[in-house]
Amino acid sequence: MFFVDTVDVPGLGNRGYLAGGTARAVVIDPPRDVDRVLTAAALRGVRISHVLETHVHNDYVSGGRELARITGAVYVVPAAAPVAYDRLPVSDGDRLDIDEGLALRAMATPGHTPHHTSYVLEEAGRAAAVFTGGSLLIGTVGRPDLVEPRLTERLARAQHASAHRLAAELPADTAVLPTHGFGSFCASGPSSPDAGPTTIGEQAAVNAALVKDADTFVAELLSGLDDIPAYYAHMGPLNSVGPAPVDLTPPPVADSEEIAARLAAGEWVVDLRGRVAFAEGHVAGSFNIEAGGQLASYLAWLIPWGKPVTLLAESPGQLAEAQRELVRVGIDRPAAAATGGPGDWVRAGERPETYRRAVFADLPGLTGLPEAGGTDGTARVLDVRRDSERSSAGHIPGSLHIPLHRLRSRMGEIPTGATVWVHCAGGMRAAIAASMLAAVGHDVVAIDDSFANAPISNRC
């Protein structure tokens, strides 16, 4: 008998796996905070013999090399992967013994990257599960455009061929265990954060790569690719040279004077509290990215890479969890941190700043939206959803559209002297954008509401 334990990384939409038998186990695509994997192995009472990567990851910093160092396990990486450290290179067809009657077989599945490799878990010689990494996902496949623009179409065709190889060579009841695709930006199509479990047979009936011919699949995949998070440019190089060990000790404590000084120096001060609490009171100039959601993705996407960041949290626990999330995307050490509330973070004699929140029904001038276009200088509606969301779900007529990840570079397009009503699809990104606008002096209203409730929109 074998087991497979999932190590979820929900903020990034990824999963790693611990799989094995009674005495030994392997780890596939581990997150950078490897203590969770070590705990899972200890609970199972197994020794980790191998740590495997399906590919050099472009969306997070891997904990594979560090986990192998700590446990003494063999570090296994596809032979063609461009890495600068010692590892056991594997090629198509190579086998690794795990435990009695259990083995892993390497299966070349290029597409997400040129060197991508899946691993088939075989029990008594029969395929029981396949760890597909960024190849065959649940209902879709991994993006082919993260390596080199000139390779994108070629990799898309390779992705289609790899999916068909998996479907052709593995039994229909083989469990499909991908790393990406649970809300990850690495997925090339829509994916649910709670998707799974699934099998090869189920995917053969529904997966875009398996129900469409190659030309149709490639054309639709390429036309539907969304923006790439900016921090992805740094993940592959970090994983290729080998990330440093994680340091999750608390950062230096900042008092109100230091917080003010860091803001004056142009550093980022990020308030991790919920968006309601932030709107009701915050340090002027700070940004709001809620902890516990997609903190790592959005902070890493928005912040100039390498800029110092100070974290403001309501509790030590919230701060510690935020640090854990951030190391997964290469933001290793906050410059400073503080816990408590805005009353603790503003200097003596100063008061916290506030801004308004609303729902779509509160939007002024809904009938005809004269204010939405900013024609009278009193209000402006700002849509910070991505291009794909605006084109597929419709938009409020006259609204200004600047996706959140482009807002920092396009601040000059926001009209001055007008109240800016900011919306996204649900409220979280609107709160981030509202905090960025308020930090530079705009009068803002954060619309904390589902876009489904926008009463006037051009829906497709």
Short mmCIF file of C-alpha atoms in Angstrom, two decimals, residues 47-374:
data_model
loop_
_atom_site.label_atom_id
_atom_site.label_comp_id
_atom_site.label_asym_id
_atom_site.label_seq_id
_atom_site.Cartn_x
_atom_site.Cartn_y
_atom_site.Cartn_z
CA ARG A 47 12.27 8.72 5.85
CA ILE A 48 12.44 11.06 2.85
CA SER A 49 14.72 9.33 0.36
CA HIS A 50 14.26 11.58 -2.69
CA VAL A 51 13.15 15.15 -3.37
CA LEU A 52 12.03 15.71 -6.96
CA GLU A 53 11.30 18.75 -9.10
CA THR A 54 9.06 18.44 -12.14
CA HIS A 55 10.69 21.59 -13.56
CA VAL A 56 12.49 24.80 -12.65
CA HIS A 57 9.57 26.75 -11.23
CA ASN A 58 8.74 30.22 -12.50
CA ASP A 59 6.09 31.14 -9.93
CA TYR A 60 7.61 30.35 -6.54
CA VAL A 61 10.90 29.65 -4.83
CA SER A 62 11.37 25.92 -4.35
CA GLY A 63 12.33 24.34 -1.05
CA GLY A 64 13.65 21.24 -2.79
CA ARG A 65 17.36 21.82 -2.46
CA GLU A 66 17.11 22.82 1.21
CA LEU A 67 14.84 19.88 2.01
CA ALA A 68 17.30 17.48 0.39
CA ARG A 69 20.15 19.04 2.41
CA ILE A 70 18.30 18.76 5.71
CA THR A 71 17.14 15.17 5.20
CA GLY A 72 20.10 13.80 3.25
CA ALA A 73 17.71 12.84 0.46
CA VAL A 74 18.77 12.60 -3.19
CA TYR A 75 17.78 15.77 -5.06
CA VAL A 76 16.28 14.84 -8.42
CA VAL A 77 15.92 17.40 -11.23
CA PRO A 78 15.23 16.87 -14.95
CA ALA A 79 18.52 16.40 -16.78
CA ALA A 80 17.92 19.28 -19.21
CA ALA A 81 16.98 21.78 -16.51
CA PRO A 82 19.38 24.76 -16.40
CA VAL A 83 20.62 24.54 -12.82
CA ALA A 84 23.96 25.44 -11.23
CA TYR A 85 24.11 22.87 -8.42
CA ASP A 86 24.70 19.14 -7.99
CA ARG A 87 21.64 16.95 -8.38
CA LEU A 88 20.63 13.56 -9.74
CA PRO A 89 19.59 14.28 -13.34
CA VAL A 90 16.73 12.18 -14.67
CA SER A 91 15.57 11.57 -18.21
CA ASP A 92 12.54 9.98 -19.79
CA GLY A 93 12.11 6.39 -18.62
CA ASP A 94 14.43 6.56 -15.60
CA ARG A 95 13.14 4.73 -12.52
CA LEU A 96 13.65 5.39 -8.83
CA ASP A 97 12.85 2.80 -6.16
CA ILE A 98 10.93 4.33 -3.25
CA ASP A 99 9.81 1.54 -0.97
CA GLU A 100 8.95 -2.12 -1.28
CA GLY A 101 6.86 -2.49 -4.43
CA LEU A 102 6.84 1.26 -5.08
CA ALA A 103 8.78 3.14 -7.75
CA LEU A 104 8.69 6.43 -9.65
CA ARG A 105 9.14 6.54 -13.42
CA ALA A 106 10.22 9.75 -15.10
CA MET A 107 8.09 10.72 -18.08
CA ALA A 108 9.16 13.62 -20.32
CA THR A 109 6.23 16.04 -20.66
CA PRO A 110 7.62 19.25 -22.18
CA GLY A 111 5.36 22.24 -22.68
CA HIS A 112 5.21 24.24 -19.47
CA THR A 113 9.01 24.31 -19.80
CA PRO A 114 11.22 22.56 -22.35
CA HIS A 115 12.58 20.18 -19.70
CA HIS A 116 9.35 19.47 -17.82
CA THR A 117 9.11 15.94 -16.43
CA SER A 118 6.18 14.13 -14.82
CA TYR A 119 6.63 11.26 -12.38
CA VAL A 120 4.49 8.13 -12.52
CA LEU A 121 3.99 6.39 -9.18
CA GLU A 122 3.97 2.66 -9.85
CA GLU A 123 2.77 0.05 -7.37
CA ALA A 124 3.85 -3.47 -8.26
CA GLY A 125 4.66 -2.21 -11.75
CA ARG A 126 1.25 -0.62 -12.41
CA ALA A 127 0.67 3.12 -12.63
CA ALA A 128 -1.37 4.35 -9.67
CA ALA A 129 -0.81 8.11 -9.84
CA VAL A 130 1.09 10.65 -11.89
CA PHE A 131 2.61 13.85 -10.55
CA THR A 132 2.10 16.16 -13.51
CA GLY A 133 3.60 19.40 -12.14
CA GLY A 134 2.76 22.13 -14.65
CA SER A 135 1.85 19.79 -17.50
CA LEU A 136 -1.63 18.24 -17.33
CA LEU A 137 -3.68 20.26 -14.83
CA ILE A 138 -7.31 19.83 -13.81
CA GLY A 139 -9.32 20.94 -16.84
CA THR A 140 -6.44 22.83 -18.39
CA VAL A 141 -2.63 22.84 -18.72
CA GLY A 142 0.26 24.93 -17.47
CA ARG A 143 1.22 28.11 -19.29
CA PRO A 144 3.76 27.75 -22.11
CA ASP A 145 4.79 31.43 -22.16
CA LEU A 146 6.93 31.73 -19.02
CA VAL A 147 10.30 30.69 -20.44
CA GLU A 148 10.98 32.65 -23.64
CA PRO A 149 8.47 34.44 -25.90
CA ARG A 150 9.97 32.91 -29.03
CA LEU A 151 9.33 29.42 -27.63
CA THR A 152 5.69 29.97 -26.63
CA GLU A 153 3.93 28.47 -29.65
CA ARG A 154 6.34 25.56 -29.84
CA LEU A 155 5.86 24.83 -26.14
CA ALA A 156 2.08 25.10 -26.51
CA ARG A 157 2.20 22.37 -29.15
CA ALA A 158 4.50 20.32 -26.93
CA GLN A 159 2.02 20.77 -24.08
CA HIS A 160 -0.77 19.33 -26.25
CA ALA A 161 1.42 16.38 -27.26
CA SER A 162 2.47 15.75 -23.64
CA ALA A 163 -1.13 15.67 -22.45
CA HIS A 164 -1.97 13.15 -25.16
CA ARG A 165 1.03 11.04 -24.24
CA LEU A 166 -0.09 10.89 -20.61
CA ALA A 167 -3.63 9.93 -21.66
CA ALA A 168 -2.41 7.30 -24.11
CA GLU A 169 0.18 5.59 -21.92
CA LEU A 170 -1.44 5.61 -18.48
CA PRO A 171 -4.50 3.66 -17.30
CA ALA A 172 -7.73 5.64 -17.11
CA ASP A 173 -7.91 5.27 -13.32
CA THR A 174 -4.47 6.80 -12.76
CA ALA A 175 -4.78 9.69 -10.31
CA VAL A 176 -3.64 13.05 -11.74
CA LEU A 177 -1.74 15.12 -9.16
CA PRO A 178 -0.61 18.49 -10.57
CA THR A 179 1.44 21.14 -8.80
CA HIS A 180 -0.24 24.16 -10.38
CA GLY A 181 -3.82 25.00 -11.26
CA PHE A 182 -5.67 25.71 -8.01
CA GLY A 183 -5.96 29.42 -8.65
CA SER A 184 -2.33 29.66 -9.76
CA PHE A 185 -1.29 32.22 -12.36
CA CYS A 186 0.74 29.36 -13.88
CA ALA A 187 -2.43 27.78 -15.26
CA SER A 188 -3.21 28.67 -18.87
CA GLY A 189 -6.96 28.52 -18.28
CA PRO A 190 -9.52 28.89 -15.49
CA SER A 191 -8.98 26.63 -12.52
CA SER A 192 -10.71 26.24 -9.19
CA PRO A 193 -8.77 26.66 -5.94
CA ASP A 194 -10.47 23.52 -4.58
CA ALA A 195 -10.28 21.44 -7.77
CA GLY A 196 -9.66 17.71 -7.56
CA PRO A 197 -9.22 14.83 -7.21
CA THR A 198 -9.27 13.58 -10.77
CA THR A 199 -7.99 10.80 -13.03
CA ILE A 200 -6.56 10.39 -16.49
CA GLY A 201 -9.90 9.05 -17.71
CA GLU A 202 -11.82 12.01 -16.34
CA GLN A 203 -9.40 14.49 -17.87
CA ALA A 204 -9.58 12.72 -21.22
CA ALA A 205 -13.24 13.70 -21.35
CA VAL A 206 -12.97 17.33 -20.24
CA ASN A 207 -9.44 18.71 -20.44
CA ALA A 208 -8.98 21.31 -23.18
CA ALA A 209 -5.74 19.71 -24.32
CA LEU A 210 -7.40 16.30 -24.71
CA VAL A 211 -10.71 17.19 -26.35
CA LYS A 212 -9.42 19.61 -29.02
CA ASP A 213 -7.12 19.11 -31.99
CA ALA A 214 -3.66 20.64 -31.71
CA ASP A 215 -4.29 23.67 -33.96
CA THR A 216 -7.52 24.65 -32.20
CA PHE A 217 -6.04 24.06 -28.77
CA VAL A 218 -2.93 26.11 -29.48
CA ALA A 219 -4.84 28.99 -31.06
CA GLU A 220 -7.26 29.23 -28.16
CA LEU A 221 -4.55 28.83 -25.53
CA LEU A 222 -2.36 31.57 -27.01
CA SER A 223 -5.28 33.97 -27.42
CA GLY A 224 -6.35 33.48 -23.80
CA LEU A 225 -3.04 33.96 -22.00
CA ASP A 226 -3.26 36.61 -19.29
CA ASP A 227 -0.60 38.96 -17.94
CA ILE A 228 2.42 37.38 -16.27
CA PRO A 229 3.07 38.50 -12.67
CA ALA A 230 6.18 40.68 -12.65
CA TYR A 231 7.92 38.69 -9.92
CA TYR A 232 7.94 35.57 -12.10
CA ALA A 233 10.99 37.04 -13.82
CA HIS A 234 12.96 36.44 -10.61
CA MET A 235 11.71 32.99 -9.61
CA GLY A 236 13.35 30.90 -12.35
CA PRO A 237 16.81 32.44 -11.83
CA LEU A 238 16.55 31.94 -8.04
CA ASN A 239 15.61 28.31 -8.50
CA SER A 240 18.36 27.77 -11.07
CA VAL A 241 21.15 28.93 -8.76
CA GLY A 242 19.69 27.40 -5.60
CA PRO A 243 17.76 29.45 -3.02
CA ALA A 244 19.24 30.30 0.34
CA PRO A 245 17.86 28.69 3.52
CA VAL A 246 14.72 30.29 4.94
CA ASP A 247 14.91 32.63 7.92
CA LEU A 248 11.52 33.01 9.58
CA THR A 249 12.73 34.72 12.77
CA PRO A 250 10.82 37.92 13.60
CA PRO A 251 12.10 41.07 11.85
CA PRO A 252 13.30 44.15 13.79
CA VAL A 253 10.51 46.04 15.55
CA ALA A 254 9.71 49.50 14.16
CA ASP A 255 8.22 52.22 16.32
CA SER A 256 6.09 55.08 14.97
CA GLU A 257 9.09 57.28 14.26
CA GLU A 258 10.82 54.58 12.24
CA ILE A 259 7.63 53.83 10.31
CA ALA A 260 7.36 57.52 9.39
CA ALA A 261 11.04 57.64 8.43
CA ARG A 262 10.75 54.60 6.19
CA LEU A 263 7.72 56.09 4.44
CA ALA A 264 9.59 59.38 3.97
CA ALA A 265 12.48 57.45 2.41
CA GLY A 266 10.12 55.98 -0.20
CA GLU A 267 10.05 52.49 1.27
CA TRP A 268 6.90 50.39 1.29
CA VAL A 269 4.91 50.02 4.49
CA VAL A 270 2.27 47.32 4.06
CA ASP A 271 -0.67 46.96 6.44
CA LEU A 272 -1.78 43.32 6.60
CA ARG A 273 -5.11 43.91 8.36
CA GLY A 274 -8.45 43.37 6.69
CA ARG A 275 -9.66 45.98 4.26
CA VAL A 276 -12.53 47.12 6.49
CA ALA A 277 -10.18 47.84 9.40
CA PHE A 278 -7.70 49.58 7.10
CA ALA A 279 -10.34 51.90 5.65
CA GLU A 280 -11.44 52.84 9.17
CA GLY A 281 -7.93 53.87 10.19
CA HIS A 282 -4.39 53.50 8.87
CA VAL A 283 -0.97 55.11 8.70
CA ALA A 284 -0.95 57.75 5.98
CA GLY A 285 1.11 56.53 3.04
CA SER A 286 0.83 52.83 3.88
CA PHE A 287 -0.63 50.24 1.52
CA ASN A 288 -3.20 47.59 2.37
CA ILE A 289 -2.71 44.01 1.20
CA GLU A 290 -4.71 41.65 3.34
CA ALA A 291 -2.96 38.71 4.97
CA GLY A 292 -4.39 35.27 4.44
CA GLY A 293 -5.43 35.74 0.83
CA GLN A 294 -3.04 36.34 -2.03
CA LEU A 295 -0.64 38.52 -0.10
CA ALA A 296 2.49 36.99 -1.59
CA SER A 297 1.28 37.13 -5.19
CA TYR A 298 0.12 40.73 -5.10
CA LEU A 299 2.89 42.22 -2.96
CA ALA A 300 5.56 40.52 -5.07
CA TRP A 301 3.78 41.60 -8.26
CA LEU A 302 3.37 45.24 -7.23
CA ILE A 303 6.50 46.16 -5.28
CA PRO A 304 9.66 47.21 -7.14
CA TRP A 305 11.83 44.14 -6.78
CA GLY A 306 14.27 44.45 -3.88
CA LYS A 307 12.64 47.51 -2.30
CA PRO A 308 12.58 47.31 1.52
CA VAL A 309 9.18 46.52 3.01
CA THR A 310 7.89 47.07 6.54
CA LEU A 311 4.94 44.96 7.64
CA LEU A 312 2.20 46.16 9.99
CA ALA A 313 0.15 43.34 11.52
CA GLU A 314 -2.58 43.10 14.11
CA SER A 315 -0.85 40.22 15.89
CA PRO A 316 2.48 38.35 16.02
CA GLY A 317 0.71 35.34 14.50
CA GLN A 318 -0.49 37.33 11.51
CA LEU A 319 3.02 38.69 11.03
CA ALA A 320 4.61 35.23 11.22
CA GLU A 321 2.19 33.79 8.67
CA ALA A 322 2.83 36.73 6.33
CA GLN A 323 6.58 36.13 6.54
CA ARG A 324 5.98 32.49 5.65
CA GLU A 325 3.92 33.48 2.62
CA LEU A 326 6.47 36.01 1.42
CA VAL A 327 9.54 33.76 1.54
CA ARG A 328 7.75 31.52 -0.95
CA VAL A 329 8.12 34.27 -3.57
CA GLY A 330 11.60 35.44 -2.63
CA ILE A 331 10.76 38.32 -0.26
CA ASP A 332 12.96 36.91 2.43
CA ARG A 333 13.37 39.45 5.21
CA PRO A 334 11.09 42.40 5.96
CA ALA A 335 13.15 45.48 6.82
CA ALA A 336 11.04 45.95 9.95
CA ALA A 337 7.63 45.19 11.40
CA ALA A 338 5.15 46.31 14.03
CA THR A 339 2.07 44.76 15.58
CA GLY A 340 -1.01 46.30 17.13
CA GLY A 341 -3.12 48.91 15.40
CA PRO A 342 -2.91 52.36 13.79
CA GLY A 343 -3.00 54.04 17.18
CA ASP A 344 0.33 52.34 17.91
CA TRP A 345 1.85 53.17 14.52
CA VAL A 346 1.21 56.90 14.09
CA ARG A 347 3.40 59.48 15.77
CA ALA A 348 2.28 61.46 18.78
CA GLY A 349 -0.08 64.24 17.76
CA GLU A 350 -1.05 62.53 14.48
CA ARG A 351 -4.26 60.72 13.69
CA PRO A 352 -4.85 57.68 11.47
CA GLU A 353 -6.16 58.35 7.97
CA THR A 354 -9.47 56.95 6.72
CA TYR A 355 -11.39 56.56 3.49
CA ARG A 356 -14.88 55.51 2.53
CA ARG A 357 -16.17 52.10 1.50
CA ALA A 358 -19.27 51.43 -0.57
CA VAL A 359 -21.20 48.92 -2.65
CA PHE A 360 -22.20 49.33 -6.28
CA ALA A 361 -25.66 50.55 -5.31
CA ASP A 362 -24.00 53.56 -3.67
CA LEU A 363 -22.28 54.65 -6.86
CA PRO A 364 -23.43 58.19 -7.70
CA GLY A 365 -25.15 58.89 -10.99
CA LEU A 366 -25.86 55.23 -11.76
CA THR A 367 -28.53 56.18 -14.31
CA GLY A 368 -26.50 57.24 -17.30
CA LEU A 369 -23.38 57.51 -15.14
CA PRO A 370 -22.48 61.12 -15.98
CA GLU A 371 -20.06 61.14 -13.07
CA ALA A 372 -18.51 57.79 -13.98
CA GLY A 373 -16.83 59.34 -16.96
CA GLY A 374 -15.51 62.18 -14.88
#
